[in-house]
Short mmCIF file of C-alpha atoms in Angstrom, two decimals:
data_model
loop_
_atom_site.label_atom_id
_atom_site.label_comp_id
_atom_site.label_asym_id
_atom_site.label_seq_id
_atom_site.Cartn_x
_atom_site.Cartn_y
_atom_site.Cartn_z
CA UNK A 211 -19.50 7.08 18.03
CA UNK A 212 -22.66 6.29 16.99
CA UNK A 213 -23.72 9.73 15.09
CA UNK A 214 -20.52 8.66 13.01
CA UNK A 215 -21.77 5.17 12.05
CA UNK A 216 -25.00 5.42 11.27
CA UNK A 217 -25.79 4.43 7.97
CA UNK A 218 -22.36 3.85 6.83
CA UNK A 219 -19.93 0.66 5.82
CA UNK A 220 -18.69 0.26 9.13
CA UNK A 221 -14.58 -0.23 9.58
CA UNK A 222 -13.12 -2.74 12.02
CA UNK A 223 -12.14 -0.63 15.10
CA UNK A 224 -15.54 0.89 15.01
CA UNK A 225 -17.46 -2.45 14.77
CA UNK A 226 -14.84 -3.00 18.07
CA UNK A 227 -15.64 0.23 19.83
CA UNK A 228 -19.30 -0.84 19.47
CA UNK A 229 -18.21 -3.91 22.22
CA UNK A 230 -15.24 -2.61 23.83
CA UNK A 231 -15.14 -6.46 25.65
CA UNK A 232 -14.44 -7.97 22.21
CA UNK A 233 -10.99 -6.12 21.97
CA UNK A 234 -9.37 -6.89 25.39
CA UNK A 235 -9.03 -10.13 25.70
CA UNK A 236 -6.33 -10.25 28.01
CA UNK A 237 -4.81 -7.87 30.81
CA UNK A 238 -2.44 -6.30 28.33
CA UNK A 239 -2.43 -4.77 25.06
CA UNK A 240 -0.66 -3.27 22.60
CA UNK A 241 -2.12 -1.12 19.99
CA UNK A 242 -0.18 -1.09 16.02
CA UNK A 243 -1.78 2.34 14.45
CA UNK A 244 -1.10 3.57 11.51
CA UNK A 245 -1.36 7.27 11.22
CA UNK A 246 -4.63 7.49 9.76
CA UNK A 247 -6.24 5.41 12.32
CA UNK A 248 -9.49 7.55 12.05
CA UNK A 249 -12.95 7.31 11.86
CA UNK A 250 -15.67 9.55 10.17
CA UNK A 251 -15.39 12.47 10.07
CA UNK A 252 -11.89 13.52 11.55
CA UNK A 253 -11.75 11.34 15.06
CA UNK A 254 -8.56 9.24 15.84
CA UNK A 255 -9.00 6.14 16.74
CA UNK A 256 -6.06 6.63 20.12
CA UNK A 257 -8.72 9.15 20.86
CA UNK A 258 -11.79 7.15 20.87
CA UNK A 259 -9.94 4.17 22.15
CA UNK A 260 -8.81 5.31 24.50
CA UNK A 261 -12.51 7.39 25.97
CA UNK A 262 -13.99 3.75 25.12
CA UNK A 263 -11.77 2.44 27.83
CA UNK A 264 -12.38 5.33 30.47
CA UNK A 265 -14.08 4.02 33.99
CA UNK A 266 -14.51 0.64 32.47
CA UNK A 267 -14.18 -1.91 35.46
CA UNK A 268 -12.90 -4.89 33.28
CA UNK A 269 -9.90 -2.69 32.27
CA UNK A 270 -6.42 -3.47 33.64
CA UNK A 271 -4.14 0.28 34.41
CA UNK A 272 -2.46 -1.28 31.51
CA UNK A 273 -4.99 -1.26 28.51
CA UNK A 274 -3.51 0.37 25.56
CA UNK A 275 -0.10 0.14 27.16
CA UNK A 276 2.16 -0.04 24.13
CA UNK A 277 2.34 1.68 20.82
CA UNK A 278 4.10 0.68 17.72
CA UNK A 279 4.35 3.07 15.10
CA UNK A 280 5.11 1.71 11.35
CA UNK A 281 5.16 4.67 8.88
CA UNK A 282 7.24 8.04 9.17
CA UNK A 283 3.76 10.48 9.03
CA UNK A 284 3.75 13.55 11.13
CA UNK A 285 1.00 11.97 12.76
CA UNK A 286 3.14 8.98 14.29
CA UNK A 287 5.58 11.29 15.62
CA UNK A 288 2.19 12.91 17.10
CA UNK A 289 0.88 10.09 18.90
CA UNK A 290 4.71 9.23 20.57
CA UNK A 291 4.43 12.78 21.72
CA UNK A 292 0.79 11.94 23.23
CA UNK A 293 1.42 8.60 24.83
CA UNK A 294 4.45 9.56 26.34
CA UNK A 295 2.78 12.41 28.35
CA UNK A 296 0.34 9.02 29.42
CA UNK A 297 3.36 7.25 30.72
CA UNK A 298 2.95 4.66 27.57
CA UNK A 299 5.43 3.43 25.76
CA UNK A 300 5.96 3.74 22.01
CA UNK A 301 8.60 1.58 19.97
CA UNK A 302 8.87 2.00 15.93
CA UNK A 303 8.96 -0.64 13.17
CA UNK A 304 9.99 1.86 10.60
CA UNK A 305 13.75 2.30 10.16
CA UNK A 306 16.43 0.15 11.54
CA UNK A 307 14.19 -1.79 13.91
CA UNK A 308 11.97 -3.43 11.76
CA UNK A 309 11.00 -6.38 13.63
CA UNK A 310 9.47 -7.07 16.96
CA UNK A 311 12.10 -7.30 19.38
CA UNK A 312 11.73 -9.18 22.41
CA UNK A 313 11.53 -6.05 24.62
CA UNK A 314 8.25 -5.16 22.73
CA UNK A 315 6.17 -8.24 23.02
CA UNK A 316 7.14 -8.24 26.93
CA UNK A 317 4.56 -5.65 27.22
CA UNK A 318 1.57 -6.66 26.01
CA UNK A 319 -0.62 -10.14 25.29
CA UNK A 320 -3.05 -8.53 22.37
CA UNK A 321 -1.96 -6.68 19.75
CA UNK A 322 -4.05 -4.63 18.04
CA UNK A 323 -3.59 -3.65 14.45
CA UNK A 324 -5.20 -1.01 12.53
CA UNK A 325 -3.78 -0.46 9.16
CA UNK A 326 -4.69 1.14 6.43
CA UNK A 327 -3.26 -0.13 3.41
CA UNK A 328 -2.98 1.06 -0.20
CA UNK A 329 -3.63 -2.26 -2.09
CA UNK A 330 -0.04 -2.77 -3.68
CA UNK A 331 2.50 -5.16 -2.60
CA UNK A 332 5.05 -2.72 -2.08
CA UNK A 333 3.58 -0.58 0.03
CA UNK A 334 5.39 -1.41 3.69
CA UNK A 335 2.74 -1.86 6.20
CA UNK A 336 2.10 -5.45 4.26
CA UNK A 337 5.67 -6.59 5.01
CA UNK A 338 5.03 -4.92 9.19
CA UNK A 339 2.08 -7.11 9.76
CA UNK A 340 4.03 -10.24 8.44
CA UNK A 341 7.07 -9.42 10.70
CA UNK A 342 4.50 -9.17 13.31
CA UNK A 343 2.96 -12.72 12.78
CA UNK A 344 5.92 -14.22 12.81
CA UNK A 345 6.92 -12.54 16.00
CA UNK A 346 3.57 -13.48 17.59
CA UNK A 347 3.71 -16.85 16.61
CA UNK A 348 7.21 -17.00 17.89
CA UNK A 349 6.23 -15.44 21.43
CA UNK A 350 2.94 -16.82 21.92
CA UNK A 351 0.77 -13.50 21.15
CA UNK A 352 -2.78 -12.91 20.27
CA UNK A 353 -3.07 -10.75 17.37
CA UNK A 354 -6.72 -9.16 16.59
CA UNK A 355 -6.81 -6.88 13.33
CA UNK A 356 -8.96 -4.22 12.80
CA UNK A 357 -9.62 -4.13 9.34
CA UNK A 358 -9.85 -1.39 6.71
CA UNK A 359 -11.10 -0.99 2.60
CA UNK A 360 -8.54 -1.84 0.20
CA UNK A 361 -8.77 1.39 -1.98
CA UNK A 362 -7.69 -0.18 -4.75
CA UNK A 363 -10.24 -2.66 -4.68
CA UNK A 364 -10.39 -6.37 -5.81
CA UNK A 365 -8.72 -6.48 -9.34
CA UNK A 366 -5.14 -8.47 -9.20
CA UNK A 367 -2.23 -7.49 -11.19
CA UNK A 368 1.41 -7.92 -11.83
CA UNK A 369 4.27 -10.07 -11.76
CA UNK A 370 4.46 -12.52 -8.62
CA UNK A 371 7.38 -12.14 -6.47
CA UNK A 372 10.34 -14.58 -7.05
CA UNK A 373 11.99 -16.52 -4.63
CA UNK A 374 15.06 -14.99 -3.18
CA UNK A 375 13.51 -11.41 -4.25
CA UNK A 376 12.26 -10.33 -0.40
CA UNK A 377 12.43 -7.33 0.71
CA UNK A 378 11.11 -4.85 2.84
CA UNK A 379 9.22 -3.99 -0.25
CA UNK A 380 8.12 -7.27 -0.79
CA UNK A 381 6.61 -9.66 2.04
CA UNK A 382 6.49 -12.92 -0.19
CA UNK A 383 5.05 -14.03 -3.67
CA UNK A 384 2.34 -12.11 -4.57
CA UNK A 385 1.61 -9.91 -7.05
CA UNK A 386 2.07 -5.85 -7.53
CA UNK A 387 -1.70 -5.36 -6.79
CA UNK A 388 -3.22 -7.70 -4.57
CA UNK A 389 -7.06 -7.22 -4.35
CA UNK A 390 -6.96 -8.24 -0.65
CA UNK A 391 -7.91 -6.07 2.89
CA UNK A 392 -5.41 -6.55 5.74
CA UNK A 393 -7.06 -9.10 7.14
CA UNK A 394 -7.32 -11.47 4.29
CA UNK A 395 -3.85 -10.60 3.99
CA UNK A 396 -2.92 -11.50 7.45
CA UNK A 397 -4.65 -14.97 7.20
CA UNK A 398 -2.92 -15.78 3.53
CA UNK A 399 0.34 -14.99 5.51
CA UNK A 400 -0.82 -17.29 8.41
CA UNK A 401 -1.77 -19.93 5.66
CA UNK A 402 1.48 -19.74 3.35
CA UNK A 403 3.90 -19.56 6.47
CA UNK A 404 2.25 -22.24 8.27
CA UNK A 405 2.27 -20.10 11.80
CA UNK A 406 0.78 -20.92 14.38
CA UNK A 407 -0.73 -18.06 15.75
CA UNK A 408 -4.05 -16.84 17.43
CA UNK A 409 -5.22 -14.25 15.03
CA UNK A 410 -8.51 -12.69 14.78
CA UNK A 411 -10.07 -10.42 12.55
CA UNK A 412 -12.91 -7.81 12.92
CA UNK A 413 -13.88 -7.27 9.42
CA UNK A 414 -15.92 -4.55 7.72
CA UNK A 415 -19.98 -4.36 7.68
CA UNK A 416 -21.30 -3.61 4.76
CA UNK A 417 -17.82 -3.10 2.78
CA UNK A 418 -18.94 -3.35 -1.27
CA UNK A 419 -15.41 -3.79 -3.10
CA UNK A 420 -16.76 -3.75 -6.85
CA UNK A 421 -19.73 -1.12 -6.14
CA UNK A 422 -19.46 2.31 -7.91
CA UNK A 423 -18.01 5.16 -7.39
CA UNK A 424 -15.61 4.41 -4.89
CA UNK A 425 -14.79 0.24 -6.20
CA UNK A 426 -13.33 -0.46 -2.66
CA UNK A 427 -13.28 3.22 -1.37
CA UNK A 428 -16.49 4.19 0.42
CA UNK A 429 -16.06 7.42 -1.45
CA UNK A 430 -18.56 10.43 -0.46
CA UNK A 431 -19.16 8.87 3.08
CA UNK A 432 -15.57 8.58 4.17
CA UNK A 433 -12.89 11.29 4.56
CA UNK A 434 -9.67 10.71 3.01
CA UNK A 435 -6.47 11.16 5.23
CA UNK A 436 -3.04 10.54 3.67
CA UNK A 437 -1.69 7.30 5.15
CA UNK A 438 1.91 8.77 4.64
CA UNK A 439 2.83 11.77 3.48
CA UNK A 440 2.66 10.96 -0.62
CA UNK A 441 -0.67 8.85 -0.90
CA UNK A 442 -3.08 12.40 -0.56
CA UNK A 443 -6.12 10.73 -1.58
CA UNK A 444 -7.86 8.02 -3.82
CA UNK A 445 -7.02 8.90 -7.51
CA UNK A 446 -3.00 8.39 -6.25
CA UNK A 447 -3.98 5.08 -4.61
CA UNK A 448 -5.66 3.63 -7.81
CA UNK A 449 -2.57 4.72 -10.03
CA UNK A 450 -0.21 3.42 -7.29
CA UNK A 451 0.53 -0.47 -8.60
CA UNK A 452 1.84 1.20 -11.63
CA UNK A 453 3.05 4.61 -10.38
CA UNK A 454 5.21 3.02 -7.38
CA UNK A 455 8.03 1.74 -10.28
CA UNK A 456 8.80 5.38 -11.00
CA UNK A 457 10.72 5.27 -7.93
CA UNK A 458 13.11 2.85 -9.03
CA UNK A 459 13.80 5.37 -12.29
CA UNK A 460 15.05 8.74 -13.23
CA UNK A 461 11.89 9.97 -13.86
CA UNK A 462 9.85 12.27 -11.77
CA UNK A 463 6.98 10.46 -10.02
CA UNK A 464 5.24 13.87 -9.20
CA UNK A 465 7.09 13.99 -5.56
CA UNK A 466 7.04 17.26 -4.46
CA UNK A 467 3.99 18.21 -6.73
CA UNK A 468 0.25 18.74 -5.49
CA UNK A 469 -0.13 15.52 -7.42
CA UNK A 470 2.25 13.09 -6.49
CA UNK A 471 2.21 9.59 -7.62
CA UNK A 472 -0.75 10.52 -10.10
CA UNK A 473 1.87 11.80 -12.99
CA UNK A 474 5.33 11.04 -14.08
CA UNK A 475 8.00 13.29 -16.41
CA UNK A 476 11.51 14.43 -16.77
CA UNK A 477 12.94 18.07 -18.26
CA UNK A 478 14.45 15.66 -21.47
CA UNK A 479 11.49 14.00 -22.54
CA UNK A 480 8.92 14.84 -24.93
CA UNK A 481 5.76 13.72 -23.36
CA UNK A 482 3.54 14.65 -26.77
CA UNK A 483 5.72 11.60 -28.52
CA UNK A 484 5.60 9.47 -25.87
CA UNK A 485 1.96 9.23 -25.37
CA UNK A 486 1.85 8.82 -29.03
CA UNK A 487 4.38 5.59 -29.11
CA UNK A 488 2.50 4.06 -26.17
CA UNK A 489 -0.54 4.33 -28.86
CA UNK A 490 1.27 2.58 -31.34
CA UNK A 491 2.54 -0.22 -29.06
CA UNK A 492 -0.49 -1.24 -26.85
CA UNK A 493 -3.27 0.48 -26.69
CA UNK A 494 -5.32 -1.45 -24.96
CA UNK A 495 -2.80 -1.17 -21.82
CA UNK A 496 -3.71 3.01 -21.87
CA UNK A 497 -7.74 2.23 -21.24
CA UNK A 498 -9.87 2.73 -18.08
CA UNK A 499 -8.08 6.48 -17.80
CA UNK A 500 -7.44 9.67 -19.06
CA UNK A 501 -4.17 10.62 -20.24
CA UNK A 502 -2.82 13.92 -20.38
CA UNK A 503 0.26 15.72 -21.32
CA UNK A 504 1.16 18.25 -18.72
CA UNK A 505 3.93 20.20 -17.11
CA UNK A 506 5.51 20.51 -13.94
CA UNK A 507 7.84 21.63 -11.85
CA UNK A 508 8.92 19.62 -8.57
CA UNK A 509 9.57 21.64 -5.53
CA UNK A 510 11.84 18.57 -3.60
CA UNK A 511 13.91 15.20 -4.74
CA UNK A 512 13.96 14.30 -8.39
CA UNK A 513 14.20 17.58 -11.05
CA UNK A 514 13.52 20.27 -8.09
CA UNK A 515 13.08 23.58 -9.59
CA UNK A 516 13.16 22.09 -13.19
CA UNK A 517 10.41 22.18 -15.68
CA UNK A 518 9.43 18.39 -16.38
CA UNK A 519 7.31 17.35 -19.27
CA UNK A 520 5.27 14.65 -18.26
CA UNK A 521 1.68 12.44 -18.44
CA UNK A 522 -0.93 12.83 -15.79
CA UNK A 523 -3.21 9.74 -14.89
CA UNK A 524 -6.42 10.68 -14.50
CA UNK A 525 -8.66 8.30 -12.52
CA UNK A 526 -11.40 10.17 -11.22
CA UNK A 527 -14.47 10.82 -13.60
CA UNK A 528 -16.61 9.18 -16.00
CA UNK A 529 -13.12 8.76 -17.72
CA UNK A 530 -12.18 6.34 -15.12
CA UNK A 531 -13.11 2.13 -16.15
CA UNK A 532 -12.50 0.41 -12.46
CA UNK A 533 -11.86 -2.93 -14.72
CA UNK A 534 -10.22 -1.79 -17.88
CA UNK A 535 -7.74 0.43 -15.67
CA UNK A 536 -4.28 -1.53 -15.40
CA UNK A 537 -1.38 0.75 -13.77
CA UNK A 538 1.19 -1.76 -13.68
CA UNK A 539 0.45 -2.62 -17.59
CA UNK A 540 0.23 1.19 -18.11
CA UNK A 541 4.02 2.13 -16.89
CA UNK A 542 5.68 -0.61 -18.23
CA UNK A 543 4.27 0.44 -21.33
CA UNK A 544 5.65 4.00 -20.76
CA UNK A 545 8.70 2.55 -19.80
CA UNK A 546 8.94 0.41 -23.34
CA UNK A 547 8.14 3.55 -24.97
CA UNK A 548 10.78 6.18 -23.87
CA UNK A 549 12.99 3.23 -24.18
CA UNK A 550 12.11 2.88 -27.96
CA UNK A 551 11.95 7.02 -28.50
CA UNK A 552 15.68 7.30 -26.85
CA UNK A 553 17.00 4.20 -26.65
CA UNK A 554 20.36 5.30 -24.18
CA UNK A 555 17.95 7.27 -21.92
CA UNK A 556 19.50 6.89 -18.79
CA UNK A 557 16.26 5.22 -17.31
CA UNK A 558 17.31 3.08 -13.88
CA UNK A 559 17.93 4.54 -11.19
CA UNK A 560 20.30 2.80 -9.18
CA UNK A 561 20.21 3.69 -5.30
CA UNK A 562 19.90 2.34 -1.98
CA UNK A 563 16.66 1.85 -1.62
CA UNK A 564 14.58 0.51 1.33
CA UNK A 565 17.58 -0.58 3.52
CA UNK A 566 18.35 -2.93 0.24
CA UNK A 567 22.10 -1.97 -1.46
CA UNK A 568 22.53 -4.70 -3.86
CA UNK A 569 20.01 -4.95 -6.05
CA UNK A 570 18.37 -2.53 -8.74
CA UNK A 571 15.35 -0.43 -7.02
CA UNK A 572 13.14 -1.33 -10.19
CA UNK A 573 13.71 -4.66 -9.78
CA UNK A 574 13.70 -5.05 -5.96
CA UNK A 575 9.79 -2.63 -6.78
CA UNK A 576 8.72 -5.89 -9.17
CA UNK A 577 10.25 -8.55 -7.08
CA UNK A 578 12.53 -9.56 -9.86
CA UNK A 579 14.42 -8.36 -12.63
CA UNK A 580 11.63 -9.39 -15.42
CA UNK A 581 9.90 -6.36 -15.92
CA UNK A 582 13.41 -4.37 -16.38
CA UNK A 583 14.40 -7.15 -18.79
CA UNK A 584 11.36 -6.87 -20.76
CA UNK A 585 11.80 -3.30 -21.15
CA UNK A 586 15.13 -3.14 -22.50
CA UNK A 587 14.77 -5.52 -24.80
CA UNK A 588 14.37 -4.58 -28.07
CA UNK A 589 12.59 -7.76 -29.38
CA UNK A 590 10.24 -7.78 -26.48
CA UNK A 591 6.68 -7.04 -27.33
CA UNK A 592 3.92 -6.48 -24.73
CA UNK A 593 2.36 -10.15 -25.67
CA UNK A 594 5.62 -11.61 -24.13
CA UNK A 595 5.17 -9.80 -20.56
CA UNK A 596 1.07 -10.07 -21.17
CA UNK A 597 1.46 -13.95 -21.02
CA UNK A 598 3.67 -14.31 -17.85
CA UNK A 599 1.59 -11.44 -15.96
CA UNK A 600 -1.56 -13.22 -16.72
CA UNK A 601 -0.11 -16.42 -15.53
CA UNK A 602 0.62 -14.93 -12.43
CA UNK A 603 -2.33 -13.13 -11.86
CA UNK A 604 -4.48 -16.30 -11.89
CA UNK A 605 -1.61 -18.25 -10.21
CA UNK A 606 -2.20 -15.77 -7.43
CA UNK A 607 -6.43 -14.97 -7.35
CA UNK A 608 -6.38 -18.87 -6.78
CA UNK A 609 -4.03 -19.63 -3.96
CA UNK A 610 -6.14 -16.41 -2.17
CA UNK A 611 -9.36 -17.42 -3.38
CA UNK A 612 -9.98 -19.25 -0.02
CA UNK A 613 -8.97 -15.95 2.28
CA UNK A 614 -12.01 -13.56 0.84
CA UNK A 615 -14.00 -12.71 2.95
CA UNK A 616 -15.95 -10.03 1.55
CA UNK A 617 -18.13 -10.05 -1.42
CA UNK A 618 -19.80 -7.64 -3.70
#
C-alpha cells in the first residue's frame, strides 16, 4: 500500500488502510462500494480491505460482513460474485430496493462508504448516501465515509431544486453542480435534515480542488476507472452538469459512442447552424471549451445505426478555462437555439425515467420545470434564466459554505 501512496493526494480508504483500527469501530461492519473503489494504480479497495484485515487479532469473523452495491457496473455484479464465494452477504440499493431495509442494517454496526461521485446533483450515488443517513439515524448506525475528489471540482452551478421536485435524481435543494466531495455532502445532508446520526469522515490529504491540470482530479497521478458504465473518464465528468439534460431529450447524448456524454446530435439537425445561433444568442455561455461540429453514428439507444450531426465538448487542452467553463449554461443555450432554428422540433422526451412516471425527464433532470419553460419560450432571453441561476448559485455556496472542508 505504501509504494502506491507515496507522494500522492492521498484518498480516504487509503488514509484508513494506513490504521486499519480507525475503521472498525465496532464488531460488525458493512462496507457501501462503489465499483471503482480503487486505489493507484489498478487495486480494489475489497481487495486491500480485505488483506488489511487478514490475521488481525482485534477483528471479529464478521469484519466486512455485508456489501451493498449502488450502481449497475459490471464490477458490482463482480464483487456479489466474490463475496458470495466468502459466505458474505450482498444486498443492492439500485433498482426497486432503494432504501435500507431493516434486514440490511441487522447485519452490521459501521457502515462504510466509499463513493466516488461525479460532482452533479443528479448523479444517484448522492441520493444512496442520503437514504442511508436517514436509515442510520433511524436504526442507530455509525456511518464512517471514505472520501473521494469531486472531479468536477469546486465551481457551483444551476438551478436549485424545488420543493416537491425529489427524486431519485434529486436528493434535496441543491443545485445541478454542487462543488462538494461526499463527505461535505454527507454532513450538509446531516445539517439540512437535522439527523441525528454518528457520522465520520476520513477526508483526503493533500486534495487541491482549484490546482491545475486536473481542478479537483489528481490528473497524471491517478488512474481513471469509469464509475458506471457511461462516465469513461474526466473530460465526460466536467461536461456532465450540462450534458446529463440530454437525457431528458430526443437528442443523442453520445450513448453508445466512444465519447459518450462529451457530445450531443440528432440525424435532423444541422449542427453548422446551430453552433452559429448559440453565437448569436450568448456567447459568453460557449467559453472555457472547444466546440466542434462532428458526426456520429450511435451503436445502442437513441439514433442506433443513424448518422447524427452533432457538437463535441471539448474540455481537455489549453482550450479548456476550469472557471469560464459552464455546462449547464452551455446546453440550455443549445437547447434555446435548436428551439429558435426549428421551432416544432420535437425536443422532450417524455419517458419513464428513474422509477419516476409522472413528470417530464427534463424537468425531473433540473428539479423543476424552469429550465424547460425558459426554453420554449419565445420571449425568454438568457438574462432571464442568468438572474434566477445566479441567485441560486449563491443561495446555495452559502448555506454549504460551513461544510468545506478542503481548501486550495
Amino acid at each position: 500500500l505504501q509504494m502506491f501512496l507515496s507522494g500522492l493526494e492521498a484518498h480516504g480508504l487509503e488514509l484508513g488502510l494506513r490504521d486499519r483500527k480507525s475503521l472498525i469501530l465496532l464488531a460488525y461492519s458493512g462496507l457501501l462500494p462503489g465499483a471503482v473503489g480503487v486505489l493507484l494504480p489498478v487495486a480494489f479497495g475489497y481487495d486491500l480491505m480485505k488483506a488489511a484485515f487478514v490475521g488481525a487479532t482485534l477483528m471479529s469473523s464478521s469484519i466486512l460482513l455485508v456489501f451493498v452495491l449502488v450502481d449497475h457496473n459490471v464490477r458490482s455484479g463482480s464483487i456479489a460474485r466474490r463475496a458470495k464465494v466468502h459466505g458474505i452477504p450482498v444486498f443492492s440499493l439500485y433498482g426497486e430496493v432503494r432504501r435500507p431495509t431493516a434486514e440490511m442494517l441487522d447485519h452490521f454496526d459501521v457502515l462504510l462508504v466509499d463513493l466516488q461521485d461525479l460532482g452533479c446533483r443528479i448523479y444517484t450515488f448522492i441520493t444512496t448516501l442520503r437514504y442511508l443517513l436517514e436509515a442510520a439515524a433511524k436504526h442507530d448506525k455509525h456511518v464512517i465515509l471514505l472520501d473521494r475528489p469531486n472531479p468536477a471540482g469546486r465551481p457551483v452551478e444551476g438551478l436549485i431544486l424545488q420543493p416537491g421536485w425529489e427524486s431519485f435524481v434529486g436528493a434535496g435543494p441543491m443545485p445541478m453542480r454542487h462543488g462538494l466531495t461526499m463527505g461535505e455532502m454527507g454532513r450538509w445532508f446531516i445539517e439540512t435534515l437535522g439527523l441525528d446520526v454518528e457520522y465520520d469522515v476520513i477526508g483526503m490529504d493533500g486534495w487541491q480542488p482549484t490546482a491545475a491540470p486536473g481542478y479537483g482530479w489528481p490528473l497524471n497521478e491517478r488512474s481513471w476507472v469509469n464509475p458506471s458504465p457511461n462516465a469513461p473518464n474526466l473530460w465526460m465528468a466536467r461536461c456532465y452538469a450540462g450534458t446529463v439534460m440530454l437525457e431528458g431529450t430526443n437528442l443523442s447524448e453520445g450513448r453508445g459512442t466512444t465519447r459518450p456524454l462529451e457530445l450531443f446530435g440528432a440525424p435532423d439537425i444541422d449542427s453548422g447552424k446551430l453552433l452559429s445561433v448559440m453565437e448569436q444568442i450568448a456567447p459568453r455561455w460557449m467559453e472555457g471549451c472547444i466546440l466542434r461540429e462532428c458526426w456520429f453514428e450511435p451503436t445502442f439507444q437513441k439514433h442506433a445505426g443513424a448518422l447524427c450531426a452533432g457538437i463535441q465538448i471539448h474540455t481537455e487542452g489549453a482550450g479548456y478555462d476550469h472557471q469560464a467553463f459552464r455546462p449547464w449554461r452551455l446546453m440550455a443555450l443549445a437547447f434555446k437555439a435548436l428551439r429558435r432554428i426549428q421551432p416544432e422540433y420535437n425536443l422532450w422526451r417524455d419517458f419513464p425515467y428513474e422509477y419516476e412516471h409522472e413528470q417530464l425527464a427534463i424537468d425531473l433532470i433540473n428539479g423543476s420545470d424552469l429550465l424547460r419553460l425558459w426554453v420554449d419560450d419565445d420571449n425568454a432571453v438568457p438574462a432571464d434564466l442568468e438572474t434566477v441561476a445566479l441567485e441560486d448559485e449563491i443561495r446555495w455556496q452559502d448555506a454549504c459554505a460551513a461544510v468545506l472542508a478542503y481548501s486550495g
